[in-house]
Coordinates of C-alpha atoms in Angstrom, one line a residue:
M1 CA -7.8 16.3 26.0
A2 CA -4.4 17.8 25.4
D3 CA -2.9 14.6 24.5
A4 CA -5.6 14.1 22.1
A5 CA -5.0 17.3 20.4
S6 CA -1.2 17.0 20.4
Q7 CA -1.7 13.4 18.6
V8 CA -4.0 15.1 16.0
L9 CA -1.8 17.9 15.4
L10 CA 1.4 15.6 15.2
G11 CA -0.6 13.3 12.9
S12 CA -1.7 15.9 10.2
G13 CA 1.8 17.5 10.1
L14 CA 3.2 14.0 9.2
T15 CA 0.3 13.5 6.9
I16 CA 0.9 16.9 4.9
L17 CA 4.8 16.1 4.9
S18 CA 4.3 12.6 3.3
Q19 CA 1.6 13.2 1.0
P20 CA 3.6 13.8 -2.1
L21 CA 5.5 10.3 -1.6
M22 CA 1.7 8.7 -0.5
Y23 CA 0.7 10.0 -4.0
V24 CA 3.5 8.6 -6.1
K25 CA 3.1 5.3 -4.3
V26 CA -0.4 4.9 -5.0
L27 CA 0.2 5.6 -8.8
I28 CA 3.1 3.1 -8.8
Q29 CA 0.5 0.5 -7.0
V30 CA -2.0 1.0 -9.7
G31 CA 0.5 0.5 -12.3
Y32 CA 1.4 3.8 -13.7
E33 CA 4.6 4.1 -15.3
P34 CA 5.0 7.3 -17.3
L35 CA 8.9 7.4 -17.2
P36 CA 10.8 5.0 -19.3
P37 CA 13.4 2.6 -17.9
T38 CA 17.0 3.5 -17.8
I39 CA 20.3 1.5 -17.5
G40 CA 21.7 1.6 -14.0
R41 CA 24.0 -0.4 -11.4
N42 CA 22.7 -2.4 -8.5
I43 CA 24.6 -2.7 -5.2
F44 CA 26.8 -5.4 -6.5
G45 CA 27.9 -3.2 -9.2
R46 CA 26.3 -4.9 -12.2
Q47 CA 24.3 -3.0 -14.9
V48 CA 20.3 -3.7 -14.7
C49 CA 17.1 -2.1 -16.2
Q50 CA 15.9 0.2 -13.3
L51 CA 12.7 2.4 -13.4
P52 CA 12.6 5.9 -12.1
G53 CA 12.3 6.4 -8.2
L54 CA 9.9 8.1 -6.3
F55 CA 11.4 11.4 -6.6
C56 CA 11.4 11.2 -10.3
Y57 CA 7.9 10.4 -10.5
A58 CA 7.2 13.4 -8.2
Q59 CA 9.0 15.5 -10.5
H60 CA 6.9 14.2 -13.4
I61 CA 3.8 15.3 -11.5
A62 CA 5.1 18.5 -10.7
S63 CA 5.9 19.4 -14.1
I64 CA 2.3 18.8 -15.0
D65 CA 0.3 19.8 -12.3
G66 CA 2.8 22.1 -10.7
K67 CA 4.2 21.6 -7.2
R68 CA 0.4 22.1 -5.7
G69 CA -0.4 18.9 -7.7
L70 CA 1.7 16.9 -5.3
F71 CA -1.0 17.4 -2.4
T72 CA -3.9 16.0 -4.7
G73 CA -6.1 14.1 -2.2
L74 CA -4.9 15.8 0.9
T75 CA -8.2 17.1 2.3
P76 CA -9.8 13.3 2.6
R77 CA -6.7 12.3 3.9
L78 CA -6.5 14.7 6.6
C79 CA -10.0 14.2 7.7
S80 CA -9.3 10.4 7.5
G81 CA -6.5 10.8 10.0
V82 CA -8.4 13.1 12.3
L83 CA -11.4 11.3 12.7
G84 CA -9.3 8.0 12.9
T85 CA -7.1 9.4 15.7
V86 CA -10.3 10.5 17.7
V87 CA -12.1 7.2 17.1
H88 CA -9.1 5.1 18.1
G89 CA -8.4 7.3 21.2
K90 CA -12.3 6.9 22.3
V91 CA -12.3 3.2 21.9
L92 CA -9.0 2.9 24.1
Q93 CA -10.4 5.2 26.6
H94 CA -13.6 3.1 27.0
Y95 CA -11.5 -0.2 27.9
Q96 CA -9.6 1.9 30.3
E97 CA -12.7 2.9 32.0
C98 CA -14.0 -0.3 32.2
D99 CA -10.6 -1.5 33.7
K100 CA -11.1 1.1 36.5
V101 CA -14.7 0.0 37.4
E102 CA -13.3 -3.7 37.8
D103 CA -10.5 -2.4 40.0
L104 CA -12.9 -0.5 42.1
G105 CA -15.1 -3.5 42.5
P106 CA -17.0 -4.8 45.8
G107 CA -14.5 -5.0 48.6
N108 CA -11.6 -3.6 46.7
V109 CA -10.3 -7.3 46.4
Q110 CA -6.8 -7.0 44.9
K111 CA -6.9 -8.9 41.8
E112 CA -4.3 -11.7 40.9
V113 CA -1.8 -10.4 38.1
T114 CA -2.6 -12.0 34.9
P115 CA 0.1 -13.8 32.8
S116 CA 2.2 -11.9 30.8
F117 CA 1.2 -13.7 27.8
D118 CA -2.3 -13.4 28.5
Q119 CA -1.8 -9.6 29.0
V120 CA -0.5 -9.3 25.5
I121 CA -3.4 -10.9 24.1
K122 CA -5.7 -8.8 26.3
E123 CA -3.9 -5.7 25.0
T124 CA -3.7 -6.8 21.6
T125 CA -7.5 -7.4 21.2
R126 CA -8.4 -4.1 22.5
E127 CA -6.0 -2.3 20.0
M128 CA -7.5 -4.5 17.3
M129 CA -10.8 -3.3 18.2
A130 CA -9.8 0.1 18.3
R131 CA -8.0 0.2 14.9
S132 CA -10.8 -1.8 13.0
A133 CA -13.4 0.8 14.3
A134 CA -11.1 3.7 13.2
T135 CA -10.7 1.7 9.9
L136 CA -14.5 1.3 9.4
I137 CA -15.1 4.7 9.6
T138 CA -12.7 6.5 7.8
H139 CA -12.7 4.1 4.8
P140 CA -14.9 6.4 2.9
F141 CA -12.5 9.1 3.2
H142 CA -9.7 6.5 2.3
V143 CA -11.8 5.8 -0.9
I144 CA -11.9 9.4 -2.0
T145 CA -8.4 10.1 -1.4
L146 CA -7.0 7.2 -3.8
R147 CA -9.8 8.1 -6.4
S148 CA -8.8 11.7 -6.4
M149 CA -4.9 10.7 -7.1
V150 CA -5.6 7.7 -9.6
Q151 CA -7.6 10.4 -11.9
F152 CA -4.3 11.9 -12.5
I153 CA -3.9 8.9 -15.0
G154 CA -6.7 10.0 -17.3
R155 CA -6.5 13.7 -16.4
E156 CA -10.1 13.4 -15.1
S157 CA -11.7 15.7 -12.6
K158 CA -14.5 13.4 -11.4
Y159 CA -13.3 13.9 -7.8
C160 CA -12.2 17.1 -7.0
G161 CA -14.0 18.2 -4.0
L162 CA -14.9 16.3 -1.0
Y163 CA -18.4 17.0 -1.1
D164 CA -18.8 16.6 -4.9
S165 CA -16.9 13.1 -4.5
I166 CA -19.4 12.0 -1.7
V167 CA -22.4 12.8 -3.8
T168 CA -20.8 10.9 -6.8
I169 CA -20.1 7.9 -5.3
Y170 CA -23.1 7.5 -3.5
R171 CA -25.2 8.2 -7.0
E172 CA -23.0 5.9 -8.8
E173 CA -22.4 3.0 -6.5
G174 CA -24.5 3.5 -3.4
I175 CA -23.4 3.1 0.2
L176 CA -21.3 0.2 -0.7
G177 CA -19.1 2.2 -3.0
F178 CA -17.7 4.1 0.2
F179 CA -16.4 0.8 1.4
A180 CA -14.9 -0.6 -1.6
G181 CA -11.7 -2.7 -0.5
L182 CA -12.5 -2.4 3.0
I183 CA -12.2 -6.2 3.8
P184 CA -8.5 -6.9 2.7
R185 CA -7.4 -3.5 4.4
L186 CA -8.9 -4.7 7.6
L187 CA -7.4 -8.2 7.3
G188 CA -4.2 -6.8 6.8
D189 CA -4.2 -4.6 9.8
I190 CA -5.4 -7.3 11.9
I191 CA -2.8 -9.8 10.8
S192 CA -0.3 -7.1 11.1
L193 CA -1.0 -6.2 14.4
W194 CA -1.0 -9.9 15.7
L195 CA 2.2 -10.7 14.1
C196 CA 3.9 -7.6 15.4
N197 CA 2.8 -7.9 18.9
S198 CA 3.5 -11.8 19.0
L199 CA 6.9 -11.5 17.6
A200 CA 7.9 -8.5 19.8
Y201 CA 6.7 -10.7 22.8
L202 CA 8.7 -13.5 21.8
V203 CA 12.0 -11.4 21.2
N204 CA 11.6 -9.7 24.3
T205 CA 11.0 -13.0 26.5
Y206 CA 13.4 -15.3 25.0
A207 CA 15.6 -13.4 23.0
L208 CA 16.9 -10.4 25.1
D209 CA 18.5 -10.8 28.3
S210 CA 16.7 -9.3 31.3
G211 CA 19.8 -8.1 32.9
V212 CA 20.8 -6.0 30.4
S213 CA 21.0 -2.1 31.5
T214 CA 19.4 -0.8 28.3
M215 CA 16.7 -3.6 28.4
S216 CA 13.8 -0.8 27.8
E217 CA 15.5 0.5 25.0
M218 CA 16.3 -2.9 23.1
K219 CA 12.6 -3.7 23.6
S220 CA 11.6 -0.6 21.8
Y221 CA 13.8 -1.2 18.9
S222 CA 12.6 -5.1 18.6
Q223 CA 9.0 -3.7 18.5
A224 CA 9.9 -1.5 15.5
V225 CA 11.7 -4.2 13.8
T226 CA 8.9 -6.7 14.3
G227 CA 6.5 -4.1 13.0
F228 CA 8.4 -3.7 10.1
F229 CA 8.7 -7.2 9.4
A230 CA 4.9 -7.8 9.7
S231 CA 4.1 -4.6 7.5
M232 CA 6.1 -6.3 4.7
L233 CA 4.2 -9.4 5.1
T234 CA 0.9 -8.3 4.9
Y235 CA 1.8 -5.5 2.1
P236 CA -0.3 -7.7 -0.6
F237 CA -3.4 -6.9 1.7
V238 CA -2.8 -3.1 1.3
L239 CA -2.0 -3.4 -2.6
V240 CA -5.4 -5.4 -3.2
S241 CA -7.3 -3.2 -1.1
N242 CA -6.1 0.0 -2.9
L243 CA -6.8 -1.6 -6.4
M244 CA -10.3 -2.5 -5.3
A245 CA -10.8 0.9 -3.9
V246 CA -10.4 2.6 -7.7
N247 CA -11.7 -0.6 -9.6
N248 CA -14.5 0.2 -12.1
C249 CA -15.2 3.5 -10.5
G250 CA -15.3 5.2 -14.0
L251 CA -11.8 6.4 -14.1
A252 CA -9.3 5.4 -16.6
G253 CA -7.0 4.2 -14.1
G254 CA -9.3 1.8 -12.9
C255 CA -11.3 0.5 -16.0
P256 CA -10.1 -1.7 -19.2
P257 CA -8.0 -1.4 -20.9
Y258 CA -6.0 0.2 -18.4
S259 CA -7.1 -2.3 -15.7
P260 CA -9.0 -5.5 -15.6
I261 CA -12.6 -5.7 -13.9
Y262 CA -12.1 -7.6 -10.9
T263 CA -15.2 -9.3 -9.3
S264 CA -14.1 -9.3 -5.7
W265 CA -10.9 -8.8 -3.8
I266 CA -10.2 -12.4 -4.2
D267 CA -10.3 -12.3 -7.9
C268 CA -7.9 -9.5 -7.7
W269 CA -5.6 -11.5 -5.3
C270 CA -5.7 -14.6 -7.3
M271 CA -5.1 -12.4 -10.6
L272 CA -1.9 -10.4 -9.2
Q273 CA -0.6 -13.7 -7.8
K274 CA -1.0 -15.3 -11.1
E275 CA 0.9 -12.5 -12.9
L276 CA 3.6 -12.6 -10.3
L277 CA 2.8 -9.4 -9.0
I278 CA 2.4 -10.4 -5.4
T279 CA 4.9 -13.5 -4.9
P280 CA 8.7 -12.7 -5.7
P281 CA 9.4 -13.2 -9.6
R282 CA 11.0 -16.3 -10.8
P283 CA 14.2 -16.1 -13.1
C284 CA 13.2 -16.8 -16.7
L285 CA 14.6 -19.6 -18.9
A286 CA 16.7 -18.7 -21.8
S287 CA 14.2 -20.3 -23.9
E288 CA 11.5 -17.9 -22.8
E289 CA 12.0 -14.8 -25.0
T290 CA 9.3 -13.3 -27.0
E291 CA 8.6 -9.9 -28.5
Y292 CA 7.3 -7.5 -25.8
L293 CA 7.4 -6.6 -22.5
V294 CA 3.7 -5.4 -21.5
S295 CA 2.6 -3.4 -18.5
L296 CA -0.1 -5.2 -17.0
Q297 CA -2.5 -2.1 -16.2
T298 CA -1.4 0.6 -19.0
Q299 CA -1.3 -2.4 -22.0
E300 CA 2.0 -0.6 -23.2
P301 CA 4.3 -2.9 -24.9
I302 CA 7.9 -2.2 -24.8
P303 CA 10.0 -3.6 -27.8
C304 CA 12.7 -6.0 -27.5
F305 CA 16.0 -4.4 -26.6
T306 CA 18.0 -3.8 -29.5
D307 CA 20.8 -1.3 -30.4
E308 CA 18.3 0.2 -33.2
N309 CA 15.4 0.4 -30.8
V310 CA 16.1 1.2 -27.2
P311 CA 12.9 1.7 -25.3
W312 CA 14.1 4.3 -22.7
K313 CA 15.3 6.6 -25.7
Q314 CA 12.4 5.8 -27.9
P315 CA 9.1 5.0 -26.1
A316 CA 6.9 2.7 -27.9
Q317 CA 3.5 3.8 -28.8
P318 CA 0.8 1.9 -27.2
K319 CA -1.0 -0.6 -29.2
P320 CA -4.8 -0.7 -28.9
S321 CA -6.3 -3.5 -27.2
S322 CA -9.9 -4.2 -25.7
A323 CA -8.7 -6.7 -23.3
P324 CA -6.0 -7.0 -20.6
R325 CA -3.1 -8.8 -21.9
I326 CA -0.4 -11.1 -20.3
P327 CA 3.0 -9.8 -19.3
S328 CA 5.7 -11.4 -21.8
F329 CA 9.3 -11.4 -21.4
A330 CA 12.4 -9.7 -23.4
S331 CA 16.1 -10.1 -23.3
P332 CA 18.2 -7.4 -21.7
P333 CA 20.5 -5.0 -23.5
Q334 CA 23.6 -6.2 -25.0
G335 CA 26.2 -6.4 -22.0
V336 CA 23.8 -6.2 -19.3
Q337 CA 23.6 -9.1 -16.9
A338 CA 20.1 -10.8 -16.4
D339 CA 18.4 -9.3 -13.2
P340 CA 14.8 -9.5 -12.1
L341 CA 12.9 -6.2 -11.2
V342 CA 9.3 -5.5 -10.4
S343 CA 8.1 -2.2 -10.0
G344 CA 4.3 -1.3 -10.0
G345 CA 2.4 -2.9 -12.8
L346 CA 5.7 -3.5 -15.0
V347 CA 7.5 -6.7 -14.7
F348 CA 10.9 -7.1 -15.7
L349 CA 12.1 -10.8 -15.6
L350 CA 15.2 -11.1 -17.5
P351 CA 16.4 -14.4 -18.9
S352 CA 19.5 -15.7 -17.0

């Protein structure tokens, strides 16, 4: 009981500390780019077009809503974290009790030791069931958290309180509204877990020398590295899940002309992949030069880079549009070398 309480307190503390960065990350994922790009240098010293970082976006939010505004959506996120921790622990505890019953079977017969890979499969399966149960139960709070954050784009107040948000979603979308984006989130969690544990097992078994004195530390490092690698591979599922959670929910950030209406999460995946927002960007040919760079979600065209009209000095006014438009491409400023850049919904593909 004490372990569960300590996990809940630790998780709640980390949730509170990371809330501002989570807020900014969600706004960037849905394509909200309120600040103009600037000229900067990459790690190789070349001049490139850069969008502001997380802290600049956080300062922008704080300048509008104050520092308290950085913690929008904290209450449902805390509820999700606490409930998820409890459910996850209960499911694993149930499996541990089942193991004890099997070990204390008739005659107290000593069971054979299972092979190592079979043990990995068994533990991963149990962890998958625990995580899936926690995700399924806490997803309604996750949806409320995302919508509370995204309403900053249109300055709405539709999802302000936890109770009011629950009533609003149930009245407008029914029970299914609480589980918008659940399938890609579940798939991403499951694939990430199996990739992480499988890669960690292969590295610990075949790549690390068992005779090393620091073997336990090296195994913990390999688990962290494989977990990071797996999370990178499954990030598209997280992005699609978050977009589907806010899509067509009555907020400006999830409805046309800011965002297209997706019929399903597969449709969302295909559209993002088509617009190069999931797959890595390809370099443009020199002949692929048109008039505007267009943000996929905001539909705000940015004029070509010229000495007379530089977008980060003179932000362009959005053009009225009734349908989502396809991003086009523009030439880099004079003296700036081409370098592809993708951030949120704004795609920079500069010709070589």
